[in-house]
Coordinates of C-alpha atoms in Angstrom, one line a residue:
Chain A
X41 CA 5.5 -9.8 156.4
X42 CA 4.0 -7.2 154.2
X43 CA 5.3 -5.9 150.7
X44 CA 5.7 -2.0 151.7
X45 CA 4.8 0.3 149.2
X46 CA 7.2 3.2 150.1
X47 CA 7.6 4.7 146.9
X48 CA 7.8 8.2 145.1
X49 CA 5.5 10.8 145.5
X50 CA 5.1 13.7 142.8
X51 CA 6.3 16.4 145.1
X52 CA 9.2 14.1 145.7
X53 CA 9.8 13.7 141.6
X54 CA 10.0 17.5 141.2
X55 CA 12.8 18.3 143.7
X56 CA 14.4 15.6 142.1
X57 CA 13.8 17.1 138.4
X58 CA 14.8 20.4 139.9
X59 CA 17.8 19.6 140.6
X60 CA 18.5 17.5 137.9
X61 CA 17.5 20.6 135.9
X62 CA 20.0 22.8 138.1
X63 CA 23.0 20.6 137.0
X64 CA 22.1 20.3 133.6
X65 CA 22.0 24.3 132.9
X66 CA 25.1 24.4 135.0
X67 CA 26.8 22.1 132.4
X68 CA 25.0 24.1 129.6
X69 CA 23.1 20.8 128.3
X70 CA 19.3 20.9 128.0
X71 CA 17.8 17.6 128.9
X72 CA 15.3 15.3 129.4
X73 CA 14.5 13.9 133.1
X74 CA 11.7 11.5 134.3
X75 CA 11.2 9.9 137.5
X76 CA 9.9 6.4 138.1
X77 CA 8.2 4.6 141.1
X78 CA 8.5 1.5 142.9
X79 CA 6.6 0.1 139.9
X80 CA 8.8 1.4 137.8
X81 CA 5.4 3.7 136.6
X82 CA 6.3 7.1 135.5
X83 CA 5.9 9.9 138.4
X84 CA 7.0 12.8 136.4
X85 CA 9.0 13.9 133.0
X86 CA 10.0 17.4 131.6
X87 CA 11.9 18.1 128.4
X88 CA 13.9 21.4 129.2
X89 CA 14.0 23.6 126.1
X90 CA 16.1 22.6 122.9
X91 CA 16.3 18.7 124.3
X92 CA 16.2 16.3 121.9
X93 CA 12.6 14.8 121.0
X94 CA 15.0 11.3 120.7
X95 CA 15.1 11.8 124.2
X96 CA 11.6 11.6 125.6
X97 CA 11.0 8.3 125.3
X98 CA 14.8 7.2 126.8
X99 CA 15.1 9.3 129.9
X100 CA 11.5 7.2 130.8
X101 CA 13.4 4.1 129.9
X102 CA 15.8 4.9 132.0
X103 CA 14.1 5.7 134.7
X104 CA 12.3 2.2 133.9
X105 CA 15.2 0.4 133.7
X106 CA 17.0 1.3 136.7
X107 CA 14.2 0.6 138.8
X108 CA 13.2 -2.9 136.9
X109 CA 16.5 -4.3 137.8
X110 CA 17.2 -2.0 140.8
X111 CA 20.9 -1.2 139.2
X112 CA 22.5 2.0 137.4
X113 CA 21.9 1.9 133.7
X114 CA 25.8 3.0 133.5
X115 CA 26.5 -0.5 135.5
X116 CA 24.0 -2.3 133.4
X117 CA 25.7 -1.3 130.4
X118 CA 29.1 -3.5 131.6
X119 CA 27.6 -6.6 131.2
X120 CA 25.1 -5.8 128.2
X121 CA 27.6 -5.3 125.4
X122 CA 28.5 -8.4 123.0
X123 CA 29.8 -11.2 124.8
X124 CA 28.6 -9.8 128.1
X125 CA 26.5 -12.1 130.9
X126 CA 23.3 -9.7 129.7
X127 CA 23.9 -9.0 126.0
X128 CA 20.3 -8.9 124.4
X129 CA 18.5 -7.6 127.3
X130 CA 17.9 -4.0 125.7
X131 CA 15.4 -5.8 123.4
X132 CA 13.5 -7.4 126.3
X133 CA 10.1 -5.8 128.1
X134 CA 9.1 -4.5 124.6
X135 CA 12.3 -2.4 123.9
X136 CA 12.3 -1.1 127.1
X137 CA 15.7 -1.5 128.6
X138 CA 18.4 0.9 128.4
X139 CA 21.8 -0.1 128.5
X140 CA 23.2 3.2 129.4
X141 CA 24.5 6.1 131.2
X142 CA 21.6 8.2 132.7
X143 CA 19.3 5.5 135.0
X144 CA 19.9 6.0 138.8
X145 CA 17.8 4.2 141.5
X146 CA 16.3 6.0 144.1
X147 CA 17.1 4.5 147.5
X148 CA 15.4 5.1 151.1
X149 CA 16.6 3.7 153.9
X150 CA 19.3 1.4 151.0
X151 CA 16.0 0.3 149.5
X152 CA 15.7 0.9 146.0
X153 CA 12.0 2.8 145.5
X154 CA 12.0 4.0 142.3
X155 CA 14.6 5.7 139.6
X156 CA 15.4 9.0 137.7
X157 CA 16.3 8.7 134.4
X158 CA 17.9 11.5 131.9
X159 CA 18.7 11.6 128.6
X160 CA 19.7 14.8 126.4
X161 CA 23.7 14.5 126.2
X162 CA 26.5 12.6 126.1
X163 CA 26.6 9.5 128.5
X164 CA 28.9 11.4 131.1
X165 CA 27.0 14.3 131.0
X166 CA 23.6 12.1 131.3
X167 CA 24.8 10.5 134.5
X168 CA 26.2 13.5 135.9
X169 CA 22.4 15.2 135.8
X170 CA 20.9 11.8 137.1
X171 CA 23.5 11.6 140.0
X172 CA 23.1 15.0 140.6
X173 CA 19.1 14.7 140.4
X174 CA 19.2 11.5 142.6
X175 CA 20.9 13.4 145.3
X176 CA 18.2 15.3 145.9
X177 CA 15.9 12.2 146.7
X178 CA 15.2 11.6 150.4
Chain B
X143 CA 8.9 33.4 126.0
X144 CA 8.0 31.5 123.1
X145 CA 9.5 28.0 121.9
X146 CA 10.0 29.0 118.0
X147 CA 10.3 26.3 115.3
X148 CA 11.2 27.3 111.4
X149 CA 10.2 23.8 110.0
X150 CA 9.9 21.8 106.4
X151 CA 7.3 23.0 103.9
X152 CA 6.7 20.2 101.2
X153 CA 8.1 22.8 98.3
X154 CA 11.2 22.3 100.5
X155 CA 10.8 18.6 100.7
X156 CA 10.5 18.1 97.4
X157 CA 13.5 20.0 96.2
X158 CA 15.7 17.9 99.0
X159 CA 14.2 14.3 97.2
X160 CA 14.9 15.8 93.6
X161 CA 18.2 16.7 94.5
X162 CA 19.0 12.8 96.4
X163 CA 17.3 11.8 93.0
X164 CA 19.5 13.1 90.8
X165 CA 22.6 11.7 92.9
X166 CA 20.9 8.6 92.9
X167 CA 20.7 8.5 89.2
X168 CA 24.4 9.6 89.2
X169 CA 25.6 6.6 90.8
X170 CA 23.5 4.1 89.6
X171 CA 21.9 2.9 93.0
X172 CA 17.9 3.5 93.2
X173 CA 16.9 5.0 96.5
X174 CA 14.3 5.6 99.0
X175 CA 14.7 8.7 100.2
X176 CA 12.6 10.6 103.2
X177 CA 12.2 14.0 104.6
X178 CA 11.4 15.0 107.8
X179 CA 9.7 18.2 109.7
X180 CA 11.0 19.6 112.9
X181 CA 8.6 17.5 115.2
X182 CA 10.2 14.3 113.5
X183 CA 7.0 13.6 111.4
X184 CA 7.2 12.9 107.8
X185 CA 6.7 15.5 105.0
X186 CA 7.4 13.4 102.0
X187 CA 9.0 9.9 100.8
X188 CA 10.1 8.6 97.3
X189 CA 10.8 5.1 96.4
X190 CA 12.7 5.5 93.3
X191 CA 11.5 2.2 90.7
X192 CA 14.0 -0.8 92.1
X193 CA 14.6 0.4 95.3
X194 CA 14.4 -2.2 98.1
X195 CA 10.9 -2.4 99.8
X196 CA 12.7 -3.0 103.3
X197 CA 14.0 0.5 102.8
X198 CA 10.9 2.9 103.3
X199 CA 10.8 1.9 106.7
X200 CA 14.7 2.3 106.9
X201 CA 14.8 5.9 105.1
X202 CA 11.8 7.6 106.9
X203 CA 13.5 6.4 109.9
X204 CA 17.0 6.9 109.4
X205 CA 15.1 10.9 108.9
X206 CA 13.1 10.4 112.0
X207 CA 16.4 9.7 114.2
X208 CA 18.7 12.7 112.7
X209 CA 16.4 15.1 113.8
X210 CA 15.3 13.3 117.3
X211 CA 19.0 13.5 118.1
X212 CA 19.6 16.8 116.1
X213 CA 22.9 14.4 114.4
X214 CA 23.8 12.6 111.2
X215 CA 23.4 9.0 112.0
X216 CA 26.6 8.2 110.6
X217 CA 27.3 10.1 113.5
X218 CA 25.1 8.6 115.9
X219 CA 26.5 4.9 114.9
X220 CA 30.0 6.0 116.1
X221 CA 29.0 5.2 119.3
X222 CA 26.1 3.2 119.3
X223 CA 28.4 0.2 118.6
X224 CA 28.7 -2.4 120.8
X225 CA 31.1 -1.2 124.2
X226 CA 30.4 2.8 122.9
X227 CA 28.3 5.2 124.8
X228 CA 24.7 4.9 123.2
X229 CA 24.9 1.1 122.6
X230 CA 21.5 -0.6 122.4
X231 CA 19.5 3.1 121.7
X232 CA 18.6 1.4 118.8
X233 CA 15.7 -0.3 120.8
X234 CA 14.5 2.9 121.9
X235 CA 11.6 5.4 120.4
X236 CA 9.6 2.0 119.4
X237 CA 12.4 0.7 117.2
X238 CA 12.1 3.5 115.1
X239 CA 16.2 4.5 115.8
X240 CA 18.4 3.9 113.1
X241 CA 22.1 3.4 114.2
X242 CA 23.7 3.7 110.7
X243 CA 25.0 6.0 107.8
X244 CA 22.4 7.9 105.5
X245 CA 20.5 10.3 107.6
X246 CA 21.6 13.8 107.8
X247 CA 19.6 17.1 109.5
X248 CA 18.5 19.9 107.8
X249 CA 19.5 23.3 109.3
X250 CA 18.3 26.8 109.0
X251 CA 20.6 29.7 110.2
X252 CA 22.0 26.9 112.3
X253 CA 19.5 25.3 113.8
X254 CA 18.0 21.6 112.9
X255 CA 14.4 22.2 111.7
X256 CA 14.0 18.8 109.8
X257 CA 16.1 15.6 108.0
X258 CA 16.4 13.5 105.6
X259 CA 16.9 10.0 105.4
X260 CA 17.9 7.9 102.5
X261 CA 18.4 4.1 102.0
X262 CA 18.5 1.5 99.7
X263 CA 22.5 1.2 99.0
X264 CA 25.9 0.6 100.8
X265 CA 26.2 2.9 103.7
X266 CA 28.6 5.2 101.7
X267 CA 25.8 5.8 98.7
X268 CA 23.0 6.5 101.3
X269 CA 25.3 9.2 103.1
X270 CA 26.3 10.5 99.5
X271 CA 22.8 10.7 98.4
X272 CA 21.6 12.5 102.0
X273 CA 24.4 14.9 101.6
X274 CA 23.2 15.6 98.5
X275 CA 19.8 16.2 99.2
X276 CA 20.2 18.0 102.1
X277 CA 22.4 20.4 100.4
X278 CA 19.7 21.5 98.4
X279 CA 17.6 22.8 101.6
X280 CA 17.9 26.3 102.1
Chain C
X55 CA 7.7 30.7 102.0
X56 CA 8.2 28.6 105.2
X57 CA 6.5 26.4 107.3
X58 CA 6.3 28.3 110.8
X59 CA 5.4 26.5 114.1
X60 CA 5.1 28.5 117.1
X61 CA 5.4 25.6 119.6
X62 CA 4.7 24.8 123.5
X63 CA 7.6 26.1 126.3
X64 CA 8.3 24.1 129.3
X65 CA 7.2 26.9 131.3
X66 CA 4.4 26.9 129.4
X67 CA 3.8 23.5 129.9
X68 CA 4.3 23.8 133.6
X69 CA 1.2 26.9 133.7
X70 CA -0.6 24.3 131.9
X71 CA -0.4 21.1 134.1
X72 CA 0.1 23.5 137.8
X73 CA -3.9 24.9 136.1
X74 CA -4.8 21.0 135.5
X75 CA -3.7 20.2 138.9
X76 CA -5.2 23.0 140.8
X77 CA -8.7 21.7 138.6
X78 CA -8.2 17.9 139.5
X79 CA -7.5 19.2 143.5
X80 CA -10.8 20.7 143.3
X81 CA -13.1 18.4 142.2
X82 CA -10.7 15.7 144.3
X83 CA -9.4 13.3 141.9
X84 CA -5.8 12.7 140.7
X85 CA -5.2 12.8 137.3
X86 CA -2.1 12.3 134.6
X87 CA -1.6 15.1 132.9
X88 CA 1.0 15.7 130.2
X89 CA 1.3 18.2 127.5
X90 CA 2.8 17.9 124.1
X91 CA 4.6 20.1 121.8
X92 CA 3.5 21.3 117.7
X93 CA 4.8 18.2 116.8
X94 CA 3.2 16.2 119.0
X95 CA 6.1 14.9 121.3
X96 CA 5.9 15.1 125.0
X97 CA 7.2 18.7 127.1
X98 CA 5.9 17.5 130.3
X99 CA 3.7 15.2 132.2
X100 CA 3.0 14.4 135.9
X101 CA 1.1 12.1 137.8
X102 CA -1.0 13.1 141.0
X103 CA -0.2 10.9 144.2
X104 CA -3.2 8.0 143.5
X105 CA -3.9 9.0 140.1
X106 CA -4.1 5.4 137.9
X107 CA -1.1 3.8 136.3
X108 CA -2.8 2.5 133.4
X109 CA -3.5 6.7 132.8
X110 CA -0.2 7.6 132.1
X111 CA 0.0 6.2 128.7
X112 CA -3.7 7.7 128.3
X113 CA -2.5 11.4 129.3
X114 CA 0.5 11.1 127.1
X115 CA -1.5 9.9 124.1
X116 CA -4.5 12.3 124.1
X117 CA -2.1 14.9 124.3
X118 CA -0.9 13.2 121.2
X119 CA -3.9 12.7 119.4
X120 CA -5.1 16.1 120.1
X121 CA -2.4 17.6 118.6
X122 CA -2.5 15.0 115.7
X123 CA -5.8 15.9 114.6
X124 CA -6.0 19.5 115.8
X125 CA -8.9 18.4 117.4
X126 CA -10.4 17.8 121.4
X127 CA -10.6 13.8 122.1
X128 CA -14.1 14.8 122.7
X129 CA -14.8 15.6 119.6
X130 CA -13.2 12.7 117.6
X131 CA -14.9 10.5 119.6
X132 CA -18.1 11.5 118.6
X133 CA -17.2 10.1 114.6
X134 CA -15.3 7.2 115.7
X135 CA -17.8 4.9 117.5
X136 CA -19.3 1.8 115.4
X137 CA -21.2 3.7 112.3
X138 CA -19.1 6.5 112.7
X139 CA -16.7 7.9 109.5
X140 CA -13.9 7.3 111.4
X141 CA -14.6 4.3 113.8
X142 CA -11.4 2.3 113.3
X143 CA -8.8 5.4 113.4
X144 CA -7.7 4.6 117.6
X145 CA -5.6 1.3 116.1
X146 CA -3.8 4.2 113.5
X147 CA 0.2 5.4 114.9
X148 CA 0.7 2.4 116.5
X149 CA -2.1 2.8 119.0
X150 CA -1.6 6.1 119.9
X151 CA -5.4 7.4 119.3
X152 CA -7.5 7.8 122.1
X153 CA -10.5 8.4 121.2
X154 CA -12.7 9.5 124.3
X155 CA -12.6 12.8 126.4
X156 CA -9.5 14.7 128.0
X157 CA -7.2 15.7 125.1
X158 CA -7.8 19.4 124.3
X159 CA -5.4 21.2 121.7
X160 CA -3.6 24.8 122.6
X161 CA -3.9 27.5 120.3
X162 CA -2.1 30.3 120.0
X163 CA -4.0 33.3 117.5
X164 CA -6.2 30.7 116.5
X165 CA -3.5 28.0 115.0
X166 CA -3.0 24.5 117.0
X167 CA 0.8 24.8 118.4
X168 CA 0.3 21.6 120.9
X169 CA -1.9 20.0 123.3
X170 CA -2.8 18.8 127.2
X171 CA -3.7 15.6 127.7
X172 CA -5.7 14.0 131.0
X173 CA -6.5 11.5 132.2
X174 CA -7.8 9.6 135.9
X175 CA -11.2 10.5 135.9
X176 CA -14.1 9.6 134.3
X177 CA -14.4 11.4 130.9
X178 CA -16.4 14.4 132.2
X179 CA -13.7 15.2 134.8
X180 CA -11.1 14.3 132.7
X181 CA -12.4 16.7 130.1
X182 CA -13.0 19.4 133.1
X183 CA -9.3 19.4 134.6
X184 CA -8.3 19.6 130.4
X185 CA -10.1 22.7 129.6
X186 CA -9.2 24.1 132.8
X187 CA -5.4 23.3 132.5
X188 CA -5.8 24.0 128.5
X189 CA -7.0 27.8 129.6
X190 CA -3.9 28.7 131.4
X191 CA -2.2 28.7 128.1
X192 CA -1.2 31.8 126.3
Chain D
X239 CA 2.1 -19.4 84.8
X240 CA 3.5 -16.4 85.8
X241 CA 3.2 -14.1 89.0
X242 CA 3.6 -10.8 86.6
X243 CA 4.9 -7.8 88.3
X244 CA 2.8 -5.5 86.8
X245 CA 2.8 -2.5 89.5
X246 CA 3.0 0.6 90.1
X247 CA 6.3 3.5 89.4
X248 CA 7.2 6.2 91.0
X249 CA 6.2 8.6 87.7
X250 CA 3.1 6.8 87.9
X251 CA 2.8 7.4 91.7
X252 CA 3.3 11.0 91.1
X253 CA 1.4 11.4 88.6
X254 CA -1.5 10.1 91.1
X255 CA -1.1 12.6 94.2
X256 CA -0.5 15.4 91.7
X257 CA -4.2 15.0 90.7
X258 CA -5.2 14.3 94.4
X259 CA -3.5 17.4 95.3
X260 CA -5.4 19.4 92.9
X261 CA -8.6 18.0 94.0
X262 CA -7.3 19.0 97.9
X263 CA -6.7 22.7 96.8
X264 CA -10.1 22.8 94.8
X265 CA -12.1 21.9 98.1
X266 CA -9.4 23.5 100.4
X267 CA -8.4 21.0 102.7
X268 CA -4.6 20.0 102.8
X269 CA -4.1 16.4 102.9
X270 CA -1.8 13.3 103.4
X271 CA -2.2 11.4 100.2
X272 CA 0.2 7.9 99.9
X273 CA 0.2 5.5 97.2
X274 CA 1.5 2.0 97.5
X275 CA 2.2 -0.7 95.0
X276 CA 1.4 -4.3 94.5
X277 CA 2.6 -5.1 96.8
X278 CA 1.2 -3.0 99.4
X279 CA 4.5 -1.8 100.0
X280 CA 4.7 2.6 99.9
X281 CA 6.0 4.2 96.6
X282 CA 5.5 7.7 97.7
X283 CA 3.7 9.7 100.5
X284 CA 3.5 13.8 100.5
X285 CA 2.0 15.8 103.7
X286 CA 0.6 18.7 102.1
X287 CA 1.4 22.1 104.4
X288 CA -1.3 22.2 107.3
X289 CA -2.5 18.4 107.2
X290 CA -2.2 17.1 109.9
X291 CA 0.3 14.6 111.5
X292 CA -1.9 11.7 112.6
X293 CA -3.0 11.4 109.2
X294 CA 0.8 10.6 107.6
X295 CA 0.2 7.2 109.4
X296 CA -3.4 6.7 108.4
X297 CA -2.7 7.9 104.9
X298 CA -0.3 5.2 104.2
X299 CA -2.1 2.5 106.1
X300 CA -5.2 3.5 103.8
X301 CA -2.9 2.5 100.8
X302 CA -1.9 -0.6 102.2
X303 CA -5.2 -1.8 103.4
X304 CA -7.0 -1.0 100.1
X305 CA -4.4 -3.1 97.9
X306 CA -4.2 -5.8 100.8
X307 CA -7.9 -6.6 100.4
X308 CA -8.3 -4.9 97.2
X309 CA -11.2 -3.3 97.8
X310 CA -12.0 0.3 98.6
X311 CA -11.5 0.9 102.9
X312 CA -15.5 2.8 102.6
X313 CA -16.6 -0.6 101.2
X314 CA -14.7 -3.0 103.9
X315 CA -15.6 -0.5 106.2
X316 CA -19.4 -1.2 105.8
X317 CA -18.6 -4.6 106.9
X318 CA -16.1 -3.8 109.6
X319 CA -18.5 -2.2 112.1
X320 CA -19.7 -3.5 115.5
X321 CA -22.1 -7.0 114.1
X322 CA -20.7 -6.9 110.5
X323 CA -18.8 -10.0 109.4
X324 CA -15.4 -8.4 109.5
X325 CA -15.2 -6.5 112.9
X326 CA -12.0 -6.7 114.4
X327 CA -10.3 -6.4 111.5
X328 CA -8.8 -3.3 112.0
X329 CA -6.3 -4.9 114.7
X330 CA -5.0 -7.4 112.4
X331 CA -1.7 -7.0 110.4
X332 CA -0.2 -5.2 113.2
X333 CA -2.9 -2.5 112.9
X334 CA -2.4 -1.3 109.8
X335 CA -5.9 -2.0 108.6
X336 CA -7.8 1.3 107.8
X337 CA -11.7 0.3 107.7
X338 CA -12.7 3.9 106.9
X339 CA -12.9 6.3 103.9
X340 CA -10.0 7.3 101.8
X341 CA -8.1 4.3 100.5
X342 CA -8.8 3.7 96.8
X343 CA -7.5 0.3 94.7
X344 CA -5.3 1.5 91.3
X345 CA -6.4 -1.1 88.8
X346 CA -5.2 -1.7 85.2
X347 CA -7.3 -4.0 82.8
X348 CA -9.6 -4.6 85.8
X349 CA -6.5 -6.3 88.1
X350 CA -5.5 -4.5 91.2
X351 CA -1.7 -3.5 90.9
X352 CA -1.7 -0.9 94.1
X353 CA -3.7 1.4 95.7
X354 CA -4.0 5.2 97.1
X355 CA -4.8 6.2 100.4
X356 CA -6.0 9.7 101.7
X357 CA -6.4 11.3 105.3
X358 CA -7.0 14.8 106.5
X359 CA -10.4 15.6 106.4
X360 CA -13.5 14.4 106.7
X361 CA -14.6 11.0 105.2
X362 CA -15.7 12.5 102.5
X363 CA -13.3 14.9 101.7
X364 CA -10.7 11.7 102.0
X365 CA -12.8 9.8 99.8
X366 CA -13.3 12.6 97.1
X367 CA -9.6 13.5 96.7
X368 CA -8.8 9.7 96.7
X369 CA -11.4 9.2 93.8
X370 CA -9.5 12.2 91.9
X371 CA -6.0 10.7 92.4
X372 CA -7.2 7.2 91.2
X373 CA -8.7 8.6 88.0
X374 CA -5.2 9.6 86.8
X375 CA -3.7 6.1 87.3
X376 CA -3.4 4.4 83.8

């Protein structure tokens, strides 16, 4: 048996920014997007003019998150508020989990190999980009 | 194309602090207050004589948010509540997002070139003595 | 009078890492690259299929510091060794210094308005693909 | 016994970087220039217009190392370097230890009650302006 290290390569990243950017002019929302790999190592990030500068360091934490528990942010987020099974997770891995809209995993063949994260608007708008952006992974 | 960015010169700073001063003074509650610059970095602080020492941290942060979101972060704690849409972003940017009232963005012809962040009271006091000082930027 | 900061695009930013890569291709080694704005915070960044993980951070932080100090990596180095006036500065903002080649600023008529930051390399290529990618700017 | 409180205000504090500012504009380089009190804790911080933005952290860190050792950071510094008796230092406390030029106690009847810190130029430059500002403490 060998651990595969199918994973995301730059070129890969971009068509999924691209099209992550796409939807967000479409929705007129400037945002953040980054991409992660298997390692849940950042592949690529752009801030689209007029994002926040809050955003930078989310949309890679997204990305991170989604592929460091291989799980939408938006579905972490269920079981993350008070009382939930996962409540005080966002404050594990150094402040490094978000809990959520805008982290998608990136799936090949139902594997999850990395993540796309964005971050620049409100949660439904967020997750429509990284749906959008995630789309375009394959 | 250029990205253009208006921002905070300390003359301006320093008329925003007098101005949370004197609304400090008003009320009775001594203050820390903060100003920010367009990239989020700090221009000036005040801790007015009494004010709490866990509040510098608190008020250059609280200026440091309100311009990385471009939002008051009276705002910003609507829904960064438990079960809201932003909940746990207050882990993010290193810790340095603060989730509650008294941080308010400074705008020029519209646009957000800088904050200011004040703590060191109730939540109501800090937002009274932001407003105050940031009503003095122009 | 008013602070004015003529800042970093992310079509700028794009010229400036697509010159960076086309450098790195050359002298065939992948590198992080990652450009930040007039206040420091991160437009864009990518990292070249093979380039190291541990370089992301790097590329993201001598774009930082570069911008921080208005100055090349290079050149701070050279004063922050043991003896050196400012040898204990790369443990200042929370670790953010790097203090050894591949952060160059970008100037626009003379005035620092953000920087390129790279890293994967040793410090001479490093340094290479950042003048290279920092010369595409304008 | 007693544990007096003698420290430092916020008149006093200006009254401090006022003089340091001067001493900036008389050798024309714009500085960060922070003061903090017996505590070590920051009364007041102000980022003259072109200093640069790594230095806001260093400034204030300057403060807080010279009043936590109560020394001046040139004179730890000669001890902090690769072989002295105190390298390593400059990681403790988080890494808020400064062990280079600019950070000046504020004493009154020979006791340490606070200190000023200075970044933005060269070690010098740093050390001059924060000799200035601490002249006009009393």
């Amino acid at each position: 048996m060998r651990r595969s290290a199918v994973s995301v390569t730059l070129a890969q990243a971009r068509r999924v920014i691209e099209a992550g950017e796409a939807k967000a002019a479409e929705i007129g929302q400037p945002m953040n997007i980054a991409v992660a790999d298997a390692g849940g190592n950042l592949v690529a990030h752009v801030r689209m003019d007029g994002a926040w500068i809050g955003s930078i360091d989310v949309s890679i934490n997204k990305a991170y998150t989604s592929r460091a528990f291989d799980i939408a942010t938006k579905d972490l987020a269920e079981h993350s508020q008070s009382g939930g099974q996962f409540f005080g997770i966002h404050v594990s891995n150094g402040g490094r989990v978000m809990v959520f809209a805008g982290g998608v995993p990136l799936r090949r063949d139902g594997v999850v190999v990395g993540a796309v994260g964005v971050s620049g608007g409100t949660g439904e708008q967020d997750q429509a980009v990284a749906e959008a952006a995630a789309a375009a992974f394959g």
